[in-house]
mmCIF file with all atom_site columns, C-alpha atoms in Angstrom:
data_model
loop_
_atom_site.group_PDB
_atom_site.id
_atom_site.type_symbol
_atom_site.label_atom_id
_atom_site.label_alt_id
_atom_site.label_comp_id
_atom_site.label_asym_id
_atom_site.label_entity_id
_atom_site.label_seq_id
_atom_site.pdbx_PDB_ins_code
_atom_site.Cartn_x
_atom_site.Cartn_y
_atom_site.Cartn_z
_atom_site.occupancy
_atom_site.B_iso_or_equiv
_atom_site.pdbx_formal_charge
_atom_site.auth_seq_id
_atom_site.auth_comp_id
_atom_site.auth_asym_id
_atom_site.auth_atom_id
_atom_site.pdbx_PDB_model_num
ATOM 1   C CA . MET A 1 1   ? -7.282  -20.705 2.490   1.00 0.00 ? 1   MET A CA 1
ATOM 2   C CA . ASN A 1 2   ? -3.994  -20.575 1.322   1.00 0.00 ? 2   ASN A CA 1
ATOM 3   C CA . ARG A 1 3   ? -1.447  -24.036 1.098   1.00 0.00 ? 3   ARG A CA 1
ATOM 4   C CA . PRO A 1 4   ? 2.128   -23.395 2.957   1.00 0.00 ? 4   PRO A CA 1
ATOM 5   C CA . ASP A 1 5   ? 4.397   -23.049 0.262   1.00 0.00 ? 5   ASP A CA 1
ATOM 6   C CA . THR A 1 6   ? 2.153   -20.592 -1.551  1.00 0.00 ? 6   THR A CA 1
ATOM 7   C CA . PRO A 1 7   ? 3.641   -16.980 -1.369  1.00 0.00 ? 7   PRO A CA 1
ATOM 8   C CA . ALA A 1 8   ? 1.600   -15.149 0.882   1.00 0.00 ? 8   ALA A CA 1
ATOM 9   C CA . PHE A 1 9   ? 1.412   -11.755 -1.155  1.00 0.00 ? 9   PHE A CA 1
ATOM 10  C CA . ASP A 1 10  ? 1.226   -12.047 -5.168  1.00 0.00 ? 10  ASP A CA 1
ATOM 11  C CA . ALA A 1 11  ? 3.843   -8.925  -5.519  1.00 0.00 ? 11  ALA A CA 1
ATOM 12  C CA . PRO A 1 12  ? 6.204   -7.001  -3.385  1.00 0.00 ? 12  PRO A CA 1
ATOM 13  C CA . TRP A 1 13  ? 3.663   -3.805  -3.376  1.00 0.00 ? 13  TRP A CA 1
ATOM 14  C CA . GLN A 1 14  ? 1.352   -5.834  -1.063  1.00 0.00 ? 14  GLN A CA 1
ATOM 15  C CA . ALA A 1 15  ? 4.059   -6.710  1.496   1.00 0.00 ? 15  ALA A CA 1
ATOM 16  C CA . GLN A 1 16  ? 5.554   -3.782  1.671   1.00 0.00 ? 16  GLN A CA 1
ATOM 17  C CA . ALA A 1 17  ? 1.646   -2.079  2.283   1.00 0.00 ? 17  ALA A CA 1
ATOM 18  C CA . PHE A 1 18  ? 1.349   -4.689  5.288   1.00 0.00 ? 18  PHE A CA 1
ATOM 19  C CA . ALA A 1 19  ? 4.628   -4.191  6.800   1.00 0.00 ? 19  ALA A CA 1
ATOM 20  C CA . LEU A 1 20  ? 3.890   -0.551  6.198   1.00 0.00 ? 20  LEU A CA 1
ATOM 21  C CA . ALA A 1 21  ? 0.476   -0.344  8.115   1.00 0.00 ? 21  ALA A CA 1
ATOM 22  C CA . VAL A 1 22  ? 1.777   -2.974  10.699  1.00 0.00 ? 22  VAL A CA 1
ATOM 23  C CA . ALA A 1 23  ? 4.183   -0.578  11.876  1.00 0.00 ? 23  ALA A CA 1
ATOM 24  C CA . LEU A 1 24  ? 2.207   2.647   11.926  1.00 0.00 ? 24  LEU A CA 1
ATOM 25  C CA . GLU A 1 25  ? -0.321  0.772   14.531  1.00 0.00 ? 25  GLU A CA 1
ATOM 26  C CA . GLU A 1 26  ? 2.642   -0.457  16.439  1.00 0.00 ? 26  GLU A CA 1
ATOM 27  C CA . ARG A 1 27  ? 3.982   3.878   16.329  1.00 0.00 ? 27  ARG A CA 1
ATOM 28  C CA . GLY A 1 28  ? 0.081   4.488   17.121  1.00 0.00 ? 28  GLY A CA 1
ATOM 29  C CA . LEU A 1 29  ? -1.441  6.596   14.029  1.00 0.00 ? 29  LEU A CA 1
ATOM 30  C CA . PHE A 1 30  ? -3.849  3.641   14.440  1.00 0.00 ? 30  PHE A CA 1
ATOM 31  C CA . SER A 1 31  ? -5.204  1.219   16.588  1.00 0.00 ? 31  SER A CA 1
ATOM 32  C CA . TRP A 1 32  ? -5.312  -2.584  15.439  1.00 0.00 ? 32  TRP A CA 1
ATOM 33  C CA . ALA A 1 33  ? -9.467  -1.730  15.740  1.00 0.00 ? 33  ALA A CA 1
ATOM 34  C CA . GLU A 1 34  ? -9.085  1.112   13.979  1.00 0.00 ? 34  GLU A CA 1
ATOM 35  C CA . TRP A 1 35  ? -7.815  -0.430  11.147  1.00 0.00 ? 35  TRP A CA 1
ATOM 36  C CA . THR A 1 36  ? -9.823  -3.630  10.921  1.00 0.00 ? 36  THR A CA 1
ATOM 37  C CA . ALA A 1 37  ? -12.898 -1.729  10.856  1.00 0.00 ? 37  ALA A CA 1
ATOM 38  C CA . GLY A 1 38  ? -12.035 0.364   8.373   1.00 0.00 ? 38  GLY A CA 1
ATOM 39  C CA . LEU A 1 39  ? -10.892 -2.836  6.200   1.00 0.00 ? 39  LEU A CA 1
ATOM 40  C CA . SER A 1 40  ? -14.243 -5.026  7.001   1.00 0.00 ? 40  SER A CA 1
ATOM 41  C CA . VAL A 1 41  ? -15.905 -2.301  5.539   1.00 0.00 ? 41  VAL A CA 1
ATOM 42  C CA . ARG A 1 42  ? -13.956 -1.796  2.607   1.00 0.00 ? 42  ARG A CA 1
ATOM 43  C CA . LEU A 1 43  ? -14.144 -5.618  2.202   1.00 0.00 ? 43  LEU A CA 1
ATOM 44  C CA . ASN A 1 44  ? -17.724 -6.402  2.608   1.00 0.00 ? 44  ASN A CA 1
ATOM 45  C CA . GLY A 1 45  ? -18.570 -3.355  0.189   1.00 0.00 ? 45  GLY A CA 1
ATOM 46  C CA . PRO A 1 46  ? -20.069 -3.514  -3.071  1.00 0.00 ? 46  PRO A CA 1
ATOM 47  C CA . ASP A 1 47  ? -17.579 -3.524  -5.390  1.00 0.00 ? 47  ASP A CA 1
ATOM 48  C CA . ALA A 1 48  ? -15.244 -5.487  -3.018  1.00 0.00 ? 48  ALA A CA 1
ATOM 49  C CA . ALA A 1 49  ? -14.702 -8.797  -5.140  1.00 0.00 ? 49  ALA A CA 1
ATOM 50  C CA . SER A 1 50  ? -16.134 -12.341 -4.141  1.00 0.00 ? 50  SER A CA 1
ATOM 51  C CA . ASP A 1 51  ? -13.224 -14.275 -4.445  1.00 0.00 ? 51  ASP A CA 1
ATOM 52  C CA . GLY A 1 52  ? -11.133 -11.477 -2.606  1.00 0.00 ? 52  GLY A CA 1
ATOM 53  C CA . SER A 1 53  ? -9.121  -10.507 -5.260  1.00 0.00 ? 53  SER A CA 1
ATOM 54  C CA . ASP A 1 54  ? -8.713  -6.936  -4.902  1.00 0.00 ? 54  ASP A CA 1
ATOM 55  C CA . TYR A 1 55  ? -7.994  -7.785  -0.768  1.00 0.00 ? 55  TYR A CA 1
ATOM 56  C CA . TYR A 1 56  ? -4.522  -5.342  -1.289  1.00 0.00 ? 56  TYR A CA 1
ATOM 57  C CA . ASP A 1 57  ? -6.205  -3.204  -2.788  1.00 0.00 ? 57  ASP A CA 1
ATOM 58  C CA . HIS A 1 58  ? -8.722  -2.739  -0.224  1.00 0.00 ? 58  HIS A CA 1
ATOM 59  C CA . TRP A 1 59  ? -5.972  -2.642  2.373   1.00 0.00 ? 59  TRP A CA 1
ATOM 60  C CA . LEU A 1 60  ? -3.772  0.507   0.229   1.00 0.00 ? 60  LEU A CA 1
ATOM 61  C CA . ALA A 1 61  ? -7.092  1.749   0.109   1.00 0.00 ? 61  ALA A CA 1
ATOM 62  C CA . ASN A 1 62  ? -8.394  1.581   4.071   1.00 0.00 ? 62  ASN A CA 1
ATOM 63  C CA . LEU A 1 63  ? -4.229  2.100   4.529   1.00 0.00 ? 63  LEU A CA 1
ATOM 64  C CA . GLU A 1 64  ? -4.409  5.515   2.347   1.00 0.00 ? 64  GLU A CA 1
ATOM 65  C CA . ALA A 1 65  ? -7.714  6.725   4.406   1.00 0.00 ? 65  ALA A CA 1
ATOM 66  C CA . LEU A 1 66  ? -6.471  6.484   7.989   1.00 0.00 ? 66  LEU A CA 1
ATOM 67  C CA . LEU A 1 67  ? -3.008  8.736   6.890   1.00 0.00 ? 67  LEU A CA 1
ATOM 68  C CA . ALA A 1 68  ? -5.163  11.500  5.503   1.00 0.00 ? 68  ALA A CA 1
ATOM 69  C CA . GLU A 1 69  ? -7.595  11.060  8.051   1.00 0.00 ? 69  GLU A CA 1
ATOM 70  C CA . ARG A 1 70  ? -4.691  11.119  10.421  1.00 0.00 ? 70  ARG A CA 1
ATOM 71  C CA . GLY A 1 71  ? -3.131  14.040  8.401   1.00 0.00 ? 71  GLY A CA 1
ATOM 72  C CA . ALA A 1 72  ? -0.360  12.113  8.084   1.00 0.00 ? 72  ALA A CA 1
ATOM 73  C CA . ALA A 1 73  ? 0.125   12.152  4.458   1.00 0.00 ? 73  ALA A CA 1
ATOM 74  C CA . LEU A 1 74  ? -2.278  13.582  2.181   1.00 0.00 ? 74  LEU A CA 1
ATOM 75  C CA . PRO A 1 75  ? -4.666  12.458  -0.846  1.00 0.00 ? 75  PRO A CA 1
ATOM 76  C CA . ALA A 1 76  ? -2.789  14.824  -2.952  1.00 0.00 ? 76  ALA A CA 1
ATOM 77  C CA . GLU A 1 77  ? 0.522   14.081  -1.397  1.00 0.00 ? 77  GLU A CA 1
ATOM 78  C CA . VAL A 1 78  ? 0.021   9.926   -2.120  1.00 0.00 ? 78  VAL A CA 1
ATOM 79  C CA . ALA A 1 79  ? -0.939  10.732  -5.456  1.00 0.00 ? 79  ALA A CA 1
ATOM 80  C CA . ARG A 1 80  ? 2.219   12.790  -6.263  1.00 0.00 ? 80  ARG A CA 1
ATOM 81  C CA . THR A 1 81  ? 4.151   10.359  -4.409  1.00 0.00 ? 81  THR A CA 1
ATOM 82  C CA . ALA A 1 82  ? 2.712   7.611   -6.537  1.00 0.00 ? 82  ALA A CA 1
ATOM 83  C CA . ALA A 1 83  ? 3.030   9.396   -9.370  1.00 0.00 ? 83  ALA A CA 1
ATOM 84  C CA . ALA A 1 84  ? 6.602   10.301  -9.590  1.00 0.00 ? 84  ALA A CA 1
ATOM 85  C CA . TRP A 1 85  ? 7.861   6.409   -8.346  1.00 0.00 ? 85  TRP A CA 1
ATOM 86  C CA . VAL A 1 86  ? 5.579   5.249   -11.622 1.00 0.00 ? 86  VAL A CA 1
ATOM 87  C CA . ARG A 1 87  ? 7.788   8.008   -13.654 1.00 0.00 ? 87  ARG A CA 1
ATOM 88  C CA . ALA A 1 88  ? 10.950  6.569   -12.019 1.00 0.00 ? 88  ALA A CA 1
ATOM 89  C CA . ALA A 1 89  ? 10.295  3.329   -12.657 1.00 0.00 ? 89  ALA A CA 1
ATOM 90  C CA . HIS A 1 90  ? 9.857   4.036   -16.356 1.00 0.00 ? 90  HIS A CA 1
ATOM 91  C CA . ALA A 1 91  ? 12.579  5.837   -16.626 1.00 0.00 ? 91  ALA A CA 1
ATOM 92  C CA . THR A 1 92  ? 14.775  3.404   -14.584 1.00 0.00 ? 92  THR A CA 1
ATOM 93  C CA . PRO A 1 93  ? 17.201  0.966   -16.922 1.00 0.00 ? 93  PRO A CA 1
ATOM 94  C CA . HIS A 1 94  ? 16.211  -2.516  -16.977 1.00 0.00 ? 94  HIS A CA 1
ATOM 95  C CA . GLY A 1 95  ? 17.403  -4.978  -13.810 1.00 0.00 ? 95  GLY A CA 1
ATOM 96  C CA . ARG A 1 96  ? 18.685  -1.099  -11.910 1.00 0.00 ? 96  ARG A CA 1
ATOM 97  C CA . PRO A 1 97  ? 16.983  -0.442  -8.736  1.00 0.00 ? 97  PRO A CA 1
ATOM 98  C CA . ILE A 1 98  ? 13.898  1.600   -9.347  1.00 0.00 ? 98  ILE A CA 1
ATOM 99  C CA . LEU A 1 99  ? 14.795  5.246   -7.165  1.00 0.00 ? 99  LEU A CA 1
ATOM 100 C CA . LEU A 1 100 ? 12.753  8.015   -6.654  1.00 0.00 ? 100 LEU A CA 1
ATOM 101 C CA . GLU A 1 101 ? 15.738  10.270  -7.573  1.00 0.00 ? 101 GLU A CA 1
ATOM 102 C CA . ASN A 1 102 ? 15.454  8.162   -11.554 1.00 0.00 ? 102 ASN A CA 1
ATOM 103 C CA . ASP A 1 103 ? 12.030  10.873  -11.548 1.00 0.00 ? 103 ASP A CA 1
ATOM 104 C CA . PRO A 1 104 ? 12.575  13.010  -14.331 1.00 0.00 ? 104 PRO A CA 1
ATOM 105 C CA . GLU A 1 105 ? 10.507  15.946  -12.836 1.00 0.00 ? 105 GLU A CA 1
ATOM 106 C CA . HIS A 1 106 ? 12.855  15.109  -9.287  1.00 0.00 ? 106 HIS A CA 1
ATOM 107 C CA . PRO A 1 107 ? 13.912  18.378  -7.966  1.00 0.00 ? 107 PRO A CA 1
ATOM 108 C CA . GLY A 1 108 ? 17.041  16.862  -7.329  1.00 0.00 ? 108 GLY A CA 1
#
């Protein structure tokens, strides 16, 4: 259990994945029952860390699976976009916002 003065998220991407799942559920892409069922399977799987340190990795995997199942974002699209963000991050000077347009392969 987190203490009151402990951040809920270890990294910004975790908060963003959390917020995205909540927003997509609110918009009806999936129900919260579907969400929790899929996440539970992942968290109780044989590859899950016993200390829960991979909780948001499973959260993200569950989100990606539901997006694919619903046809909202196929795995190849997710992989291409993730790779573009990584390239953009490497191409962005320190202290500047990372923008997808900074990807050297961006078609803009």
